[in-house]
PDB file of C-alpha atoms and ligand atoms in Angstrom:
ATOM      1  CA  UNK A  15       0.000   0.000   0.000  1.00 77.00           C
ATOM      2  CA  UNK A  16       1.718   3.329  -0.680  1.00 87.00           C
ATOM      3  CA  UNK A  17       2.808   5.826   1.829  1.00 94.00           C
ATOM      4  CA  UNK A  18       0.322   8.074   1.170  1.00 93.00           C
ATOM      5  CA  UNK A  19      -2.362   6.053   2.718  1.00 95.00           C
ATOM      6  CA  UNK A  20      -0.643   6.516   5.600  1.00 97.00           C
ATOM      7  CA  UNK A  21      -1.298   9.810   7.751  1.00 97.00           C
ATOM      8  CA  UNK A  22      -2.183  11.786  10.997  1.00 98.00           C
ATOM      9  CA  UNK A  23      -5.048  11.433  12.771  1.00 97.00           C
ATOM     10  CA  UNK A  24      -6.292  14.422  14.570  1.00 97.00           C
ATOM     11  CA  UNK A  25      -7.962  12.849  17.805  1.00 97.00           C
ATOM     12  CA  UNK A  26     -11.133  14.148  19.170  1.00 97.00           C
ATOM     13  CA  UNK A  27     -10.100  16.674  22.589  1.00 98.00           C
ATOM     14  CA  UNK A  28     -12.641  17.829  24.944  1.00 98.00           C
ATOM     15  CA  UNK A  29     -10.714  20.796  27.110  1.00 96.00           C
ATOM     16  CA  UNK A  30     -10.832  21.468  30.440  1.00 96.00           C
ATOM     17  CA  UNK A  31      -9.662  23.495  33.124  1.00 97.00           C
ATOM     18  CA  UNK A  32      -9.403  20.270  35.147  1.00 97.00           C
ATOM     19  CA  UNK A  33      -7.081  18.856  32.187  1.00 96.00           C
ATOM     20  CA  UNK A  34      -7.627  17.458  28.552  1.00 96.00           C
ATOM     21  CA  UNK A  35      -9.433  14.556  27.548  1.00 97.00           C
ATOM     22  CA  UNK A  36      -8.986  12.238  24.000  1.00 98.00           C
ATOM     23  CA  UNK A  37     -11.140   9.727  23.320  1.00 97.00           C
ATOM     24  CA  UNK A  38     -10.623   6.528  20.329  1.00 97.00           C
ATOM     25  CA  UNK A  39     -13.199   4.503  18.998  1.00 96.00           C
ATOM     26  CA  UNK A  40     -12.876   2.155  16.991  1.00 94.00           C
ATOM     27  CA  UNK A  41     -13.999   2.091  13.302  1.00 93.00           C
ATOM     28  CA  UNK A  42     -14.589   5.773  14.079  1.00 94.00           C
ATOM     29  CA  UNK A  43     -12.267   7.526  14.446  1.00 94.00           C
ATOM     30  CA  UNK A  44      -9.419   4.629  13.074  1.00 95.00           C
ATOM     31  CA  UNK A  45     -10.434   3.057   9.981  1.00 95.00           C
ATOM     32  CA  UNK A  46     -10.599  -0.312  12.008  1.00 97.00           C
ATOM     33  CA  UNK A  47     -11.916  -2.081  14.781  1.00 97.00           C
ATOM     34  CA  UNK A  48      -9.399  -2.185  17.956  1.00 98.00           C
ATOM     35  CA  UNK A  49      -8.614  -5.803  18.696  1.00 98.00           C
ATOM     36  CA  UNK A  50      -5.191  -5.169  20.553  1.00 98.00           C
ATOM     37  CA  UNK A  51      -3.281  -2.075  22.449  1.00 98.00           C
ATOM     38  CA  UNK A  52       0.196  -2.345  23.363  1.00 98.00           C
ATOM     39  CA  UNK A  53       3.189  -0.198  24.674  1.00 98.00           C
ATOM     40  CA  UNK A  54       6.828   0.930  24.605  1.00 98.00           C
ATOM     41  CA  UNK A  55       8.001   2.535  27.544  1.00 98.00           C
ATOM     42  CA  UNK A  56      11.540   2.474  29.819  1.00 97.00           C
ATOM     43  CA  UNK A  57      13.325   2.758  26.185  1.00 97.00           C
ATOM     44  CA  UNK A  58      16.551   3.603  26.798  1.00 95.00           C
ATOM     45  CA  UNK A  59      18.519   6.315  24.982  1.00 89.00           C
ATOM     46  CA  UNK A  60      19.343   5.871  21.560  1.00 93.00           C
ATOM     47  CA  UNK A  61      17.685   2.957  21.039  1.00 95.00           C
ATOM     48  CA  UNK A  62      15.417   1.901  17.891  1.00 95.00           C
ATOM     49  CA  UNK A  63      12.415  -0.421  17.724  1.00 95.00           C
ATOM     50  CA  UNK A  64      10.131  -1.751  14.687  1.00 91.00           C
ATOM     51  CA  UNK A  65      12.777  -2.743  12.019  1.00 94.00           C
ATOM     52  CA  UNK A  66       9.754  -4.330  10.705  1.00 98.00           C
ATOM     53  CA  UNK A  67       6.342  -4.203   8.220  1.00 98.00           C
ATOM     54  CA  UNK A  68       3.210  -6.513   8.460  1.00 98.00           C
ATOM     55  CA  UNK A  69       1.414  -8.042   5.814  1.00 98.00           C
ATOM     56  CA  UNK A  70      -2.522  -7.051   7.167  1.00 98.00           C
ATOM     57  CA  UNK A  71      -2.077  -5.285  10.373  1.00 98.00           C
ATOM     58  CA  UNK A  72      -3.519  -1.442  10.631  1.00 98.00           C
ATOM     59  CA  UNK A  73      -2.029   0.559  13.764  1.00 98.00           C
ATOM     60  CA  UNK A  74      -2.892   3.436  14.700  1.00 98.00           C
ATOM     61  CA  UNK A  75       0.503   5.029  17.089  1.00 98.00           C
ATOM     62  CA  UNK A  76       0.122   7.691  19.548  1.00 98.00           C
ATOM     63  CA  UNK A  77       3.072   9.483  21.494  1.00 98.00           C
ATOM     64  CA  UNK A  78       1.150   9.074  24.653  1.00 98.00           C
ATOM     65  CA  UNK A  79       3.851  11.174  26.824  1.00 97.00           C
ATOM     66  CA  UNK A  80       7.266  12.736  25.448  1.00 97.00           C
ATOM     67  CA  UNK A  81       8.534  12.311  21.690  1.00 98.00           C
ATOM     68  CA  UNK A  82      10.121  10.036  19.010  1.00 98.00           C
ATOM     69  CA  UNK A  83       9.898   9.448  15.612  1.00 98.00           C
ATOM     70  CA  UNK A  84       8.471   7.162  13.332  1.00 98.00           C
ATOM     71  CA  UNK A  85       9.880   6.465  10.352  1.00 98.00           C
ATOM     72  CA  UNK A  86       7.440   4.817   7.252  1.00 98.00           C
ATOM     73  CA  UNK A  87       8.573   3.211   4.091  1.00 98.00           C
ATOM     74  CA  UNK A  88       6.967   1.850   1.147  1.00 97.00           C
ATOM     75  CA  UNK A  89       9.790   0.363  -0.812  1.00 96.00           C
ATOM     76  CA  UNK A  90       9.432   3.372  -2.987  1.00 95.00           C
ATOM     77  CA  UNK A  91       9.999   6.632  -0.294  1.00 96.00           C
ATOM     78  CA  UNK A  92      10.388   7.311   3.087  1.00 97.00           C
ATOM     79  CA  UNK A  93       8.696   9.726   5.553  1.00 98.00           C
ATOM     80  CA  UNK A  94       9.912  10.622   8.817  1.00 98.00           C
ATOM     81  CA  UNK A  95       6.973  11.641  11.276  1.00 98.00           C
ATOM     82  CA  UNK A  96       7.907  13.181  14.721  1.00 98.00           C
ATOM     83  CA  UNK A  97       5.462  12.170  17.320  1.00 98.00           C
ATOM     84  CA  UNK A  98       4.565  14.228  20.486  1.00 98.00           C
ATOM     85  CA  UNK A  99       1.104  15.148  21.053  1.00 98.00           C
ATOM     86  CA  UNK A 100      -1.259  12.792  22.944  1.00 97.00           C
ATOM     87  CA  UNK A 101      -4.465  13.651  20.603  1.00 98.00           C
ATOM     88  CA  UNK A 102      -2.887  12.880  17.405  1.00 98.00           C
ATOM     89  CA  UNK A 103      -2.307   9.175  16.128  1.00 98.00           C
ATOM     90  CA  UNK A 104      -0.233   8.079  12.924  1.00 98.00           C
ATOM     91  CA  UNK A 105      -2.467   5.813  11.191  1.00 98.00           C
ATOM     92  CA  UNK A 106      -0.087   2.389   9.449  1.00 98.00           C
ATOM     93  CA  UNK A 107      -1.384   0.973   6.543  1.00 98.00           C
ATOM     94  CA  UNK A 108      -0.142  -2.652   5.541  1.00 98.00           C
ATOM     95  CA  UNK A 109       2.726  -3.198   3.565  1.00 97.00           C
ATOM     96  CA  UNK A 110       4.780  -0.464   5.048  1.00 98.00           C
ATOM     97  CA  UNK A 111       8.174  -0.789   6.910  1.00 98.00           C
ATOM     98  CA  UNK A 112       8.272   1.016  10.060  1.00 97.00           C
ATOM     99  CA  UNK A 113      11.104   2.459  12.421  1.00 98.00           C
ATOM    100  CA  UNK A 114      10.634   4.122  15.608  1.00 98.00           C
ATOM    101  CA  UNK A 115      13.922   5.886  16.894  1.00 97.00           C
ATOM    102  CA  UNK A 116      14.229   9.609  18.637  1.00 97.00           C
ATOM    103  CA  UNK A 117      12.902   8.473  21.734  1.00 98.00           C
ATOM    104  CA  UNK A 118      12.798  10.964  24.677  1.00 97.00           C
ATOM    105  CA  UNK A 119      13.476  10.315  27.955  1.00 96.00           C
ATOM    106  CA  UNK A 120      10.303   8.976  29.780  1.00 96.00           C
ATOM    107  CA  UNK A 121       8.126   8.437  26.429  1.00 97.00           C
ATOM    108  CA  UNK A 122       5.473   5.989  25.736  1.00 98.00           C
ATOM    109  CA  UNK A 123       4.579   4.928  22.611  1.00 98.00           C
ATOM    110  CA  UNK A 124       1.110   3.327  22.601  1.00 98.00           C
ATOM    111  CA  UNK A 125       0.075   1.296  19.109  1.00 98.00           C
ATOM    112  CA  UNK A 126      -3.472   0.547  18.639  1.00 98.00           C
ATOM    113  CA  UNK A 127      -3.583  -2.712  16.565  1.00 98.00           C
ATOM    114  CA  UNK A 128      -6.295  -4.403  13.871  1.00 98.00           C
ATOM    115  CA  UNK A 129      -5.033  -7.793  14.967  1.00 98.00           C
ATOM    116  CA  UNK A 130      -4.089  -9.922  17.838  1.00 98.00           C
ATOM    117  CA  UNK A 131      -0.447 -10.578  18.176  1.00 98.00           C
ATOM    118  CA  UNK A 132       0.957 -13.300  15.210  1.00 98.00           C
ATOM    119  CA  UNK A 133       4.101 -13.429  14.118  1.00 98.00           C
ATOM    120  CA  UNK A 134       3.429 -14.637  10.716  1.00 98.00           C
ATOM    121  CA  UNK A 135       2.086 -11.364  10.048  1.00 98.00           C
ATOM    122  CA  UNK A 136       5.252 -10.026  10.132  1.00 98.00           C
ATOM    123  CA  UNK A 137       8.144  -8.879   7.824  1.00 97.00           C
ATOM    124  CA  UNK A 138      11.053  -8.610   9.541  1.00 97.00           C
ATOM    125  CA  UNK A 139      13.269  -8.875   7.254  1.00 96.00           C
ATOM    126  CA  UNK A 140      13.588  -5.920   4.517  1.00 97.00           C
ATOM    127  CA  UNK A 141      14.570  -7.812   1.244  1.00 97.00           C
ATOM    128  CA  UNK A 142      11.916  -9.985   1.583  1.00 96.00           C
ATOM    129  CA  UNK A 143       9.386  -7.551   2.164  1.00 97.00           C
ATOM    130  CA  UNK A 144      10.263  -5.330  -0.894  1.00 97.00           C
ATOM    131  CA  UNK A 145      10.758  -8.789  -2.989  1.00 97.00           C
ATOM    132  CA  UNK A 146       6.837  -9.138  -1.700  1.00 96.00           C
ATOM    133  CA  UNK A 147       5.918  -5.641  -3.169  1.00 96.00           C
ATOM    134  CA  UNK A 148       7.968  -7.158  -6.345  1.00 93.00           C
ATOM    135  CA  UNK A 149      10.705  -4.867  -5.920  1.00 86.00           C
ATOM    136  CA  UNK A 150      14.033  -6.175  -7.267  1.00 71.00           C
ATOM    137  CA  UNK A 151      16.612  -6.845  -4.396  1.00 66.00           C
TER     138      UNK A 151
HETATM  139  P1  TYD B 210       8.257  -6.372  18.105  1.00 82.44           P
HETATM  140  O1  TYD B 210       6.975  -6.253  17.370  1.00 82.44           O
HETATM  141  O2  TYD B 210       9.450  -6.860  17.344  1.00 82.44           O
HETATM  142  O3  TYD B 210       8.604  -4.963  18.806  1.00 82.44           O
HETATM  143  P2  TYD B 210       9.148  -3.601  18.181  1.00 82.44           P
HETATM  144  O4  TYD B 210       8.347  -3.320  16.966  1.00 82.44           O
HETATM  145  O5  TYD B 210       8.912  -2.576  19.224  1.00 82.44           O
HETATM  146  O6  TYD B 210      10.609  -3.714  17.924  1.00 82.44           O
HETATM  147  O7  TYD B 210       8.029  -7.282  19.381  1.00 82.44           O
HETATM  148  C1  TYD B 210       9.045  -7.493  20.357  1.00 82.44           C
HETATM  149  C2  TYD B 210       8.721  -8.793  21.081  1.00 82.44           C
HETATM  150  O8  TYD B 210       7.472  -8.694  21.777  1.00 82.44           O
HETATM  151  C3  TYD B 210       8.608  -9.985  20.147  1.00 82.44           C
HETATM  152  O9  TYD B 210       9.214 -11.097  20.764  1.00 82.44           O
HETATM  153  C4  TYD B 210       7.131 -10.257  20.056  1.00 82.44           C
HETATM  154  C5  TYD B 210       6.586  -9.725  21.350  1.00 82.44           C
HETATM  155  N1  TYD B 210       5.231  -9.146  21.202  1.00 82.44           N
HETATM  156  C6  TYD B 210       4.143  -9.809  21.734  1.00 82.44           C
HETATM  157  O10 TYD B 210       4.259 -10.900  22.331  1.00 82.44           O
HETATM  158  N2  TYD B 210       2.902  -9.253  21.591  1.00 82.44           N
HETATM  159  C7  TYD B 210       2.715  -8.076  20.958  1.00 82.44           C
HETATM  160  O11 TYD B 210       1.555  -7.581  20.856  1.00 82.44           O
HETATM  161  C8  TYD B 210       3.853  -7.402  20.391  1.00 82.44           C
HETATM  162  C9  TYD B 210       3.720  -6.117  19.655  1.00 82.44           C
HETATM  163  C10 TYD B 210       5.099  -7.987  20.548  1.00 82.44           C
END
């Protein structure tokens, strides 16, 4: 799928003097239903994560507190997102490698998922997920 299927989702915010409030729901305001959440938090400095793509999975990732960046490829460009407002999401198609580095100190990335966890679903290697988009390696 190509990288421009892939953008920011500006999260519904209800303000308030006692603090902000965001709210998700799924196939509302993610183009899926929500069948998994996880996390990535105590990442030390420096350090990347993802290194991977996945053949169906939608995610939607939120910097939930502090920063980092996500980086999204489609075997044909690259776009570098920098995460770090709780009421925004970056909305993954499939069929896109994905990089998270940047991290600030104390950050939490949450990932809203279309699927339970499976392992098959996953590229994690990158020739053979541009030889699957029938790029030449
Ligand atoms: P991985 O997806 O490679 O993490 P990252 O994209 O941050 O580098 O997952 C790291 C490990 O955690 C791997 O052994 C699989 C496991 N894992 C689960 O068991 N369930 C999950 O929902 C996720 C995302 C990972």
């Amino acid at each position: 799928m190509p990288l421009s299927d892939c953008k920011l989702i500006q999260l519904p915010t209800v303000h308030d003097r006692r603090g902000n409030l965001s709210f998700i729901e799924g196939g509302r305001h993610v183009p899926f239903a929500i069948e998994r959440v996880y996390y990535l938090y105590d990442v030390p400095g420096g350090a990347e994560r993802g290194g991977h793509a996945h053949k169906a999975l939608q995610q939607l990732i939120i910097a939930m507190s502090g920063s980092f960046d996500v980086i999204l490829d489609d075997g044909m460009e690259k776009q570098r997102f920098h995460l770090n407002r709780s009421y925004q999401g970056l909305y993954v198609c499939p069929m896109i490698w994905r990089e998270i580095d940047n991290f600030s100190s104390g950050s939490v990335c949450m990932v809203l998922a279309s699927n339970l966890y499976d392992e098959k679903d996953y590229f994690r290697d990158y020739e053979g997920f541009l030889a699957a988009l029938g790029k030449n390696v």
